Short mmCIF file of C-alpha atoms in Angstrom, two decimals:
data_model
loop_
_atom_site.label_atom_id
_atom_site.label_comp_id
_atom_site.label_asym_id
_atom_site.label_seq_id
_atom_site.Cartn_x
_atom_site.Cartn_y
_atom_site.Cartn_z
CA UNK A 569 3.57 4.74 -13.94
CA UNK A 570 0.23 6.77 -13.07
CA UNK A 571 -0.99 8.19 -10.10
CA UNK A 572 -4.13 10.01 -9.19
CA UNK A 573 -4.69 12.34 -5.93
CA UNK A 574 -4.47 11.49 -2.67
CA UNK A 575 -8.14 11.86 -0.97
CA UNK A 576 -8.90 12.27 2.74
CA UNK A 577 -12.68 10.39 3.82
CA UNK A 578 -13.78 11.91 7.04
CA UNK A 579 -14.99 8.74 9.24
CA UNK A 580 -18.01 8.94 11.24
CA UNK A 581 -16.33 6.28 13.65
CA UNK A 582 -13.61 7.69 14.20
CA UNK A 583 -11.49 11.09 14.62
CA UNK A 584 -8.71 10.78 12.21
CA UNK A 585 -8.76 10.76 8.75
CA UNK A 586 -8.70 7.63 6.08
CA UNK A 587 -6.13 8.12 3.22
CA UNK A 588 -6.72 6.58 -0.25
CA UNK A 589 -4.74 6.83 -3.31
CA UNK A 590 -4.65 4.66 -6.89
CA UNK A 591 -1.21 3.31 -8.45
CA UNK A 592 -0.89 1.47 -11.45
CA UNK A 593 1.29 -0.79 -11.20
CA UNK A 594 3.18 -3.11 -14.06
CA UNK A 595 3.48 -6.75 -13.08
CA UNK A 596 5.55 -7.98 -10.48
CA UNK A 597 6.85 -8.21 -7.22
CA UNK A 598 7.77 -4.54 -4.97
CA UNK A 599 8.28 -4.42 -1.15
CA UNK A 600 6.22 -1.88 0.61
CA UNK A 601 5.38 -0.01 3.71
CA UNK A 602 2.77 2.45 5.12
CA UNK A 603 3.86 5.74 7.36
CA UNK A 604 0.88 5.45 10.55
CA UNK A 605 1.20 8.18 12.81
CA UNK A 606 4.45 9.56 11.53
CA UNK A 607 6.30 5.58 11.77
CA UNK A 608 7.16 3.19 9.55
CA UNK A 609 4.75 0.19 9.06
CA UNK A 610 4.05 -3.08 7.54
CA UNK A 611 1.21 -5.20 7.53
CA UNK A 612 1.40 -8.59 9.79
CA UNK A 613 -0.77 -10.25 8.30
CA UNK A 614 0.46 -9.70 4.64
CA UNK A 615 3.65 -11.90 3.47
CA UNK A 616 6.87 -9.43 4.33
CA UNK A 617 10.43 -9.85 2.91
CA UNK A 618 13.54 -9.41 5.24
CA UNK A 619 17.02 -7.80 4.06
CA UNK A 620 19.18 -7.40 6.98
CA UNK A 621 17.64 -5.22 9.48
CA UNK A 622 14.94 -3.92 7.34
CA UNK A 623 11.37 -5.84 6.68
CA UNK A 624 8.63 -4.89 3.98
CA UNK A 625 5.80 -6.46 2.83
CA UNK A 626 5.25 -7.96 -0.01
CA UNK A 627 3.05 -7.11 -2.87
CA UNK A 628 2.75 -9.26 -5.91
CA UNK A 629 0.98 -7.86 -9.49
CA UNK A 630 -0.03 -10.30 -11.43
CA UNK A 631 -0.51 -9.78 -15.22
CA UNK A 632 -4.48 -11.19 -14.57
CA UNK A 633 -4.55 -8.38 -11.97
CA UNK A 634 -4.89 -5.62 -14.76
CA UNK A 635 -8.21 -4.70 -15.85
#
């Protein structure tokens, strides 16, 4: 697995900072979640996965999605 640096973009519209990174990822499917404001997050309006208590989205690499 590879991973570049974490940048910060300061925003014009807003205050806060935007976070990017790059992870290459092998096909498949992984369950994920962002930290916003110190708390655990998912995305609504991706698909999400439930175990028990705990919910994450869903991501889903594709072997097409590799360039």
């Amino acid at each position: 697995m590879k991973t570049n640096t974490s940048r910060s973009y300061d925003s014009p519209y807003r205050t806060s900072k935007l976070w990017s990174t790059i992870l290459w990822l092998y096909p498949g499917t992984y369950e994920i979640k962002f930290v916003v404001d110190g708390q655990w997050m998912i995305d609504p309006q991706r698909e999400v996965a439930t175990n028990g208590h705990i919910t994450n989205n869903v991501l889903r690499v594709d072997r097409r999605d590799i360039h």
